[in-house]
Coordinates of C-alpha atoms (C1' of nucleotides) in Angstrom, one line a residue:
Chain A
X129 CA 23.3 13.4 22.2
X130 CA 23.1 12.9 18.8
X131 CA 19.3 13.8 18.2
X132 CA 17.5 17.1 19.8
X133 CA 14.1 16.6 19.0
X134 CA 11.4 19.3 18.6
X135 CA 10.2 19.0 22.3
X136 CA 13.8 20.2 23.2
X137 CA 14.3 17.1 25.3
X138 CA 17.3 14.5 23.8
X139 CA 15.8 11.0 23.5
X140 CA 18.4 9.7 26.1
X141 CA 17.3 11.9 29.0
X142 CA 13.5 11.8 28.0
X143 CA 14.3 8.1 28.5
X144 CA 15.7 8.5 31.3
X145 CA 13.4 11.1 32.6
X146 CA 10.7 8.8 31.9
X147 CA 12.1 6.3 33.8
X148 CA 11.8 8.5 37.3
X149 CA 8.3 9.4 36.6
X150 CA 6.5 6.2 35.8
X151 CA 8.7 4.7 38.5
X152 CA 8.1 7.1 41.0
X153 CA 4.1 6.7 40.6
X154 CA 4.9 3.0 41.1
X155 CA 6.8 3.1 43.9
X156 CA 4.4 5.4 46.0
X157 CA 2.0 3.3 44.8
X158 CA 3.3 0.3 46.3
X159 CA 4.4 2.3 49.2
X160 CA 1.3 3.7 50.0
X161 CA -0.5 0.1 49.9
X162 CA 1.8 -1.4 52.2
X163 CA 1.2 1.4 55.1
X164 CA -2.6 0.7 54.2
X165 CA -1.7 -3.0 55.0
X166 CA -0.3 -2.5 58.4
X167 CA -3.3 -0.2 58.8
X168 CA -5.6 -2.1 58.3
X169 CA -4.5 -5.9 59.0
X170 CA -6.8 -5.2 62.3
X171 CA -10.1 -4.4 60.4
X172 CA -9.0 -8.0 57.9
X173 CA -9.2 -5.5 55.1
X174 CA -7.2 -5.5 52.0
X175 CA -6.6 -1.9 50.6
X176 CA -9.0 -2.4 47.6
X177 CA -11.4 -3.8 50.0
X178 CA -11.4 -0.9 52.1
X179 CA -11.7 1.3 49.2
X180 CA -14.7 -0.8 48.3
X181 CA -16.1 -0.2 52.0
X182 CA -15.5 3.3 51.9
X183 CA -18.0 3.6 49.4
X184 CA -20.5 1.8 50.6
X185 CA -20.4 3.4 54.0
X186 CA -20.6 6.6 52.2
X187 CA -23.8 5.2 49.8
X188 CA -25.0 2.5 51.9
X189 CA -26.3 0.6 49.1
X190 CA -24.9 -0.1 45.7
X191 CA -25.2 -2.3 42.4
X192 CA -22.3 -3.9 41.4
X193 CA -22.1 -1.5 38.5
X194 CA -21.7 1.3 40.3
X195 CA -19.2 0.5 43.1
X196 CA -17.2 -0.2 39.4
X197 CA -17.8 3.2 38.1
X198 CA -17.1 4.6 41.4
X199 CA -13.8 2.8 41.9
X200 CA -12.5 2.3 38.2
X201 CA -13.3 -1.3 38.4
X202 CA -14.6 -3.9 36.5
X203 CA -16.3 -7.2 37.5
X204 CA -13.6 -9.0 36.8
X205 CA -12.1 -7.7 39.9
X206 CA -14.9 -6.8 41.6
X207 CA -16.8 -10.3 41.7
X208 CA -14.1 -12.1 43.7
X209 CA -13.5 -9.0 46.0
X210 CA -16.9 -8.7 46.8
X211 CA -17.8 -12.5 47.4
X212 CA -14.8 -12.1 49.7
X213 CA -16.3 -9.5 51.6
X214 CA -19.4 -11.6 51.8
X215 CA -17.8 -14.4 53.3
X216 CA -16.0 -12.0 55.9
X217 CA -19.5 -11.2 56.7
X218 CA -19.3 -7.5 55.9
X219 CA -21.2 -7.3 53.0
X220 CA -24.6 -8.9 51.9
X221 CA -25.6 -9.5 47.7
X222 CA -28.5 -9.5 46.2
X223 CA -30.1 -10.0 43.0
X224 CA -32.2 -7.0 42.4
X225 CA -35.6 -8.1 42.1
X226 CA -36.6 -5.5 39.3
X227 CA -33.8 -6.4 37.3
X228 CA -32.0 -9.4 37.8
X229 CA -29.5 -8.6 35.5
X230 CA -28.4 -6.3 38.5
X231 CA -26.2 -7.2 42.4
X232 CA -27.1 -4.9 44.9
X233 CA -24.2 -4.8 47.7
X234 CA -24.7 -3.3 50.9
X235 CA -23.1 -3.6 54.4
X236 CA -24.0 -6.1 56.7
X237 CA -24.5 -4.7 60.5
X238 CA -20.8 -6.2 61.0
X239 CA -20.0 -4.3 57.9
X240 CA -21.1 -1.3 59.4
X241 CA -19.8 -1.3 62.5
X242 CA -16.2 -1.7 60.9
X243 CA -16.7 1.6 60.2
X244 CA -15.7 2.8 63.7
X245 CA -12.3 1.5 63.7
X246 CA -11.7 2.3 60.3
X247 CA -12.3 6.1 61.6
X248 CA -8.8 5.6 62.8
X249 CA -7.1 4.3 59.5
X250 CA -6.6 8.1 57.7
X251 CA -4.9 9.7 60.3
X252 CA -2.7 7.1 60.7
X253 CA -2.2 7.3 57.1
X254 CA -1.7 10.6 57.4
X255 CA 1.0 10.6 60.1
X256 CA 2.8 7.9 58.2
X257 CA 3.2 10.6 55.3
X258 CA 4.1 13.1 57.4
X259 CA 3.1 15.6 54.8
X260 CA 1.3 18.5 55.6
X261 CA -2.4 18.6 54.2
X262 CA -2.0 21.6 51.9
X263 CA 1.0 19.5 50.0
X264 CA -1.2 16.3 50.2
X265 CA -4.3 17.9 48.8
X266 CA -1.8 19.9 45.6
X267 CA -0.4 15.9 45.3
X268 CA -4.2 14.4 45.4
X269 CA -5.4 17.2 42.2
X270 CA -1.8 16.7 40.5
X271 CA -2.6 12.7 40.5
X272 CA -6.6 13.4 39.5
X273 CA -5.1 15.7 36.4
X274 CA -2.7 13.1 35.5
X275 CA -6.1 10.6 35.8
X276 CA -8.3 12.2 33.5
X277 CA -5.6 13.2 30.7
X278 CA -4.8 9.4 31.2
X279 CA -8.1 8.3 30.6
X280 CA -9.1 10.0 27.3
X281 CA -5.4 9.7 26.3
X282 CA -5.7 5.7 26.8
X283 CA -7.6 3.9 23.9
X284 CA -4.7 3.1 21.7
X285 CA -2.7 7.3 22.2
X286 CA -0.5 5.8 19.4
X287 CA -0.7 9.1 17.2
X288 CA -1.5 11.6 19.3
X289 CA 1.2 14.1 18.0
X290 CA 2.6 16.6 20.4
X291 CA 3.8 16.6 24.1
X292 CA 4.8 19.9 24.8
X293 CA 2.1 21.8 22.7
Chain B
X226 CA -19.3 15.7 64.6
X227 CA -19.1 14.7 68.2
X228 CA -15.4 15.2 67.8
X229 CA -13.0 16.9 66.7
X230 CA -9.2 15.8 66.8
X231 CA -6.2 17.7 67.7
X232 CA -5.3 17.9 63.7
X233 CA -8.3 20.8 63.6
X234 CA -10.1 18.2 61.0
X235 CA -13.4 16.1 62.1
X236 CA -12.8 11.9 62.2
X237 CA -15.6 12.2 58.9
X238 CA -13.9 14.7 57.0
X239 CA -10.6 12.9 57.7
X240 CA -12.5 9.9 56.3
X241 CA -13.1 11.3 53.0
X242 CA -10.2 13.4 52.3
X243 CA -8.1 9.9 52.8
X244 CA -10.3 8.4 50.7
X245 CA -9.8 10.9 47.7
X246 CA -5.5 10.5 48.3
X247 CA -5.5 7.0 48.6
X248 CA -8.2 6.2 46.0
X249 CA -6.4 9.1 43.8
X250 CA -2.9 7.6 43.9
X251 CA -4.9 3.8 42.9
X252 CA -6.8 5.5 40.2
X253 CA -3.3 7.3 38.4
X254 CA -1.4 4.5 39.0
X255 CA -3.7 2.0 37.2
X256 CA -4.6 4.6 34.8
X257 CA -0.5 5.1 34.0
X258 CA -0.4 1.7 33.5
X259 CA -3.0 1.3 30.7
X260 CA -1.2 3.9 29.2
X261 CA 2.1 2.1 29.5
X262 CA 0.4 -1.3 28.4
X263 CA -1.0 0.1 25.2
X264 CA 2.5 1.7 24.2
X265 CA 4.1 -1.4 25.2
X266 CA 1.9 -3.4 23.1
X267 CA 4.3 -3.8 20.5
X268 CA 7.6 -4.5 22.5
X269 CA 6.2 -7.3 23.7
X270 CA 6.7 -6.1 27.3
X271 CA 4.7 -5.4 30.2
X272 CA 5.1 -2.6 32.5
X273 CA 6.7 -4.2 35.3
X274 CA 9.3 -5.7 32.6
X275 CA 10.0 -2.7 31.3
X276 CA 11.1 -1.5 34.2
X277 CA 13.6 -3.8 34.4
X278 CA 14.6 -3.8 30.9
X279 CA 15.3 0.1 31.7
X280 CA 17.5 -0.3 34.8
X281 CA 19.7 -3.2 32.5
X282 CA 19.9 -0.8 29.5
X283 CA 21.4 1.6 32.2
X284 CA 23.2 -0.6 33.8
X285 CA 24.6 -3.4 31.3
X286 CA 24.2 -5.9 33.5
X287 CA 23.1 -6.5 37.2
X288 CA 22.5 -9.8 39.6
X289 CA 18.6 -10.2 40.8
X290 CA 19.0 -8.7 43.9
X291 CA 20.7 -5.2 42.6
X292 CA 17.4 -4.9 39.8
X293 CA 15.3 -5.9 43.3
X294 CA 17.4 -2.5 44.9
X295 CA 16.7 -0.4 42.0
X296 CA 12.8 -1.4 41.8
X297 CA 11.9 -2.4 44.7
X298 CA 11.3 -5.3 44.1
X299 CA 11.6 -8.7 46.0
X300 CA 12.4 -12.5 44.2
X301 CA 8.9 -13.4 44.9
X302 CA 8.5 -11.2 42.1
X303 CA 11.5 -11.0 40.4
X304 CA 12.0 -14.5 39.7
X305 CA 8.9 -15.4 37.7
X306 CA 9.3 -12.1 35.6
X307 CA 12.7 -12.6 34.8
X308 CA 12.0 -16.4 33.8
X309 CA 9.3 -14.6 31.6
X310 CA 11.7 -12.4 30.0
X311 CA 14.1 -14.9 29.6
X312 CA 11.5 -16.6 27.6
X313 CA 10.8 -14.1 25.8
X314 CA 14.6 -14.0 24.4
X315 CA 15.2 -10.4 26.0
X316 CA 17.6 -11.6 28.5
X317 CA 20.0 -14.0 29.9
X318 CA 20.2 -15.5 33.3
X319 CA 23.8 -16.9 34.8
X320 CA 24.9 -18.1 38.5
X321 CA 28.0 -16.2 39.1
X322 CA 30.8 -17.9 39.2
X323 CA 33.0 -16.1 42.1
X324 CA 29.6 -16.5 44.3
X325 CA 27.2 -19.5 43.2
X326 CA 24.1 -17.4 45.5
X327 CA 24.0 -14.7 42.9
X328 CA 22.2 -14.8 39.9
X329 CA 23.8 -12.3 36.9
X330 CA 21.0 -10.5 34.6
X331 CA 21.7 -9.5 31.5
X332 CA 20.1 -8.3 28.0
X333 CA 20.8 -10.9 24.7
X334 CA 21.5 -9.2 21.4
X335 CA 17.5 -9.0 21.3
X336 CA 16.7 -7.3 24.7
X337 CA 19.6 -4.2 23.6
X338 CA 18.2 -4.1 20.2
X339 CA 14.6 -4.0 21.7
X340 CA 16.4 -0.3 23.2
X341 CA 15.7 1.6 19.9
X342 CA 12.1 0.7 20.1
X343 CA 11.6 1.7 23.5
X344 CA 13.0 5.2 22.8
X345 CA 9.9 6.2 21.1
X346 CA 7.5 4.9 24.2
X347 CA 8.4 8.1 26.9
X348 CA 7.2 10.6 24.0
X349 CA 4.0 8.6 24.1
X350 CA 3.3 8.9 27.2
X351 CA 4.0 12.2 28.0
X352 CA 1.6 12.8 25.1
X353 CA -0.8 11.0 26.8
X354 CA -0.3 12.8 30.4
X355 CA -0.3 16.4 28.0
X356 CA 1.2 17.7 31.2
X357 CA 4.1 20.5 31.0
X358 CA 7.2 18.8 31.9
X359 CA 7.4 21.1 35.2
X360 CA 4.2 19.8 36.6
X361 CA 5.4 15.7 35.9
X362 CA 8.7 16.8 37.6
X363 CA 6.7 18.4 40.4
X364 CA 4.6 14.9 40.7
X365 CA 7.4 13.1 40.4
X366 CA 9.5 15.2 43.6
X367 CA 6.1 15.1 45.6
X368 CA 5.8 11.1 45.1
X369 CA 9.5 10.7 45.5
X370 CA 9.1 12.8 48.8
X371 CA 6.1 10.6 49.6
X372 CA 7.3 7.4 49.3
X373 CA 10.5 8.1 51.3
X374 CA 8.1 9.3 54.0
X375 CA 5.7 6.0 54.0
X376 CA 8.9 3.5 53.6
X377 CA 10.7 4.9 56.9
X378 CA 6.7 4.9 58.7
X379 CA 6.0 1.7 56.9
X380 CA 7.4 -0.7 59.7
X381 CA 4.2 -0.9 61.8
X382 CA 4.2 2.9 61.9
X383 CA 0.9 1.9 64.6
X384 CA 2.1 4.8 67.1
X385 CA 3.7 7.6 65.9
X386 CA 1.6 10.1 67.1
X387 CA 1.2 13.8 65.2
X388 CA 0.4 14.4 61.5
X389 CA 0.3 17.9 61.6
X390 CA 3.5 18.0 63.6
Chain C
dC199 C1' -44.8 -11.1 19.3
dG200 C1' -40.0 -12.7 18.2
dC201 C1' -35.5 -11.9 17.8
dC202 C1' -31.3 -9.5 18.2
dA203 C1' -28.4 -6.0 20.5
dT204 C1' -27.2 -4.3 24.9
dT205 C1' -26.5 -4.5 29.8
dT206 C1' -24.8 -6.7 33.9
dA207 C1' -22.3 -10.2 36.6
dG208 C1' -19.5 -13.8 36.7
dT209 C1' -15.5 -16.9 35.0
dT210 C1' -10.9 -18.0 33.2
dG211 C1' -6.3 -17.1 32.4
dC212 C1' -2.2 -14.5 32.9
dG213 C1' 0.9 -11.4 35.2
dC214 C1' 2.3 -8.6 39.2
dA215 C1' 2.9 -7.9 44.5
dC216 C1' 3.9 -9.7 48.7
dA217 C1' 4.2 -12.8 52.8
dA218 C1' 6.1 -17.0 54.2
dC219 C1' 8.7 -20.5 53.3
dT220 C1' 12.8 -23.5 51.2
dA221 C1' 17.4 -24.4 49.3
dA222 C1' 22.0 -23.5 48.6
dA223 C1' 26.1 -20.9 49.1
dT224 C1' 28.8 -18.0 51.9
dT225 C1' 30.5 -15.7 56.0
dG226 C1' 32.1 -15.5 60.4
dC227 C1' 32.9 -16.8 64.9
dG228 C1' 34.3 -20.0 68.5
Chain D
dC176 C1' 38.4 -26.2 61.0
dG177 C1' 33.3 -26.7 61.8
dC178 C1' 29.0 -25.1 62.5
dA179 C1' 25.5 -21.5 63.0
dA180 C1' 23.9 -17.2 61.1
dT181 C1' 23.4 -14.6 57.0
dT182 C1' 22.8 -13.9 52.1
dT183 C1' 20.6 -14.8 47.7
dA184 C1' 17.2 -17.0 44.6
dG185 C1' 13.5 -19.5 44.0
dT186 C1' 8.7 -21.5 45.3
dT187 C1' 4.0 -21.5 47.1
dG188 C1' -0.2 -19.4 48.1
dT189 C1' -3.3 -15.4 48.2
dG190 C1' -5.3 -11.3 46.3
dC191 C1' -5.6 -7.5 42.8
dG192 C1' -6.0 -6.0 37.8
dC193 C1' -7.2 -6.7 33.3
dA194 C1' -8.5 -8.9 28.8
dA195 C1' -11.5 -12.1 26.8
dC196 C1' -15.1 -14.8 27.3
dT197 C1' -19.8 -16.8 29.0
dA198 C1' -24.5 -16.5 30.9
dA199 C1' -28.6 -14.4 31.9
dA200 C1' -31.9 -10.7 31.8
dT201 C1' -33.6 -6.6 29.5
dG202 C1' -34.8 -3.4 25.8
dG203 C1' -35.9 -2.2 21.3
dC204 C1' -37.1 -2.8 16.6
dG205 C1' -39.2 -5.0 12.7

DNA sequence: CGCCATTTAGTTGCGCACAACTAAATTGCG
DNA sequence: CGCAATTTAGTTGTGCGCAACTAAATGGCG
């Protein structure tokens, strides 16, 4: 009330406005991970693990390194994940032998054959949005936007000057 | 390839496609969150409490399970963060009285002050998303829109059939 | 060649999310 | 009233995510 600032937004509502849109993302977030749960309590799958299997299906073989780049995850995370995924007997690790420095994961034949009944997972995603693709697709390259002004934004944004430029 | 479902889209395509939502809505949500801890930094809050430090400043004050309605949030959760914040001086925690189950939330002197600061971290993160304000409240309808969708499927939505409807 | 910076995984510690459970208070029904 | 079902927080255990660190291998430079 007291204070318009130059973006033409009061304080209070930008507040307030903030508050739906950091929420929201968190919410669907959330939301979205527990239909992945249901869907995927058959296949023993977590949702990050099954993101981690999608890749590897799709590359068959990867270091460490780049399931990480692929994913946006470190090896803080990924080191546990993946020995749990070895011990499920989906994927196999290896030290790469010309460069030992280096983990090369790849599926096991188990790992691989999960792949059939995970064929089902997406559509019953899908039908648990009940959004129709087009939307879905306009959501997926809002959300990939939002990513990559995120991601250059991110080390320390603190004077970054204008919003509405 | 050797089929193709009733949704016009082939069981691989499906694959990826689900893989880019899914993996798109992970990637923005950890990406916000970066955001959110770096501008946080300095209230001494992570994203999670800030969240409910926002619901108390809008509401005054609010027993556990009204915050868990507003976030989405169960005690599992709940508890240990509110112990943390409590801890942290921000807020006070009080059985009620007229019903001994009920635990009352609400800020100290410290946690409403800490209100002024946070005014400042919305700006900063719409600078950092450097999105018009008509494309964040477009994300935030079409993740509002989503979530609603996945919490009424979310019960083992196993067998509802169409998702192109 | 020898040493230091870099790269790559892994470990530790902390906080969140969620399922499953416990504990205590309250409600309601016979 | 008395007891079972419900409500409300809290606890425990597991897994993800990230920061900060360690350990080992590699690369490059004097």
């Amino acid at each position: 009330m007291e204070k318009t600032t130059l973006t033409t937004v009061p304080d209070e509502d930008f507040l307030r406005l903030d508050n739906q849109i950091c929420f929201s993302l968190h919410a669907a977030s959330r939301a979205f991970n527990g239909v992945y749960r249901t869907a995927l309590k058959d296949l023993n799958l977590t949702y990050p693990q099954y993101l981690v299997m999608l890749v590897l299906w799709e590359h068959g073989e990867l270091p460490v390194k780049r399931i990480g780049e692929y994913l946006r995850l470190d090896s803080g995370t990924l080191s546990p994940l993946l020995k749990r995924l070895e011990a499920a007997g989906y994927v196999e690790r290896r030290r790469s032998p010309e460069d030992e420095r280096s983990v090369t994961v790849r599926p096991t034949a188990e790992g691989a054959a999960l792949r059939e009944q995970a064929l089902d997972v997406p559509r019953r995603i899908a039908a648990a949005t009940g959004m129709p693709l087009e939307r879905i697709r306009r959501l997926r390259d809002d959300l990939n936007a939002l990513t990559a002004r995120l991601d250059t934004a991110d080390p320390d944004a603190a004077d970054c000057a204008a919003a509405d430029g």
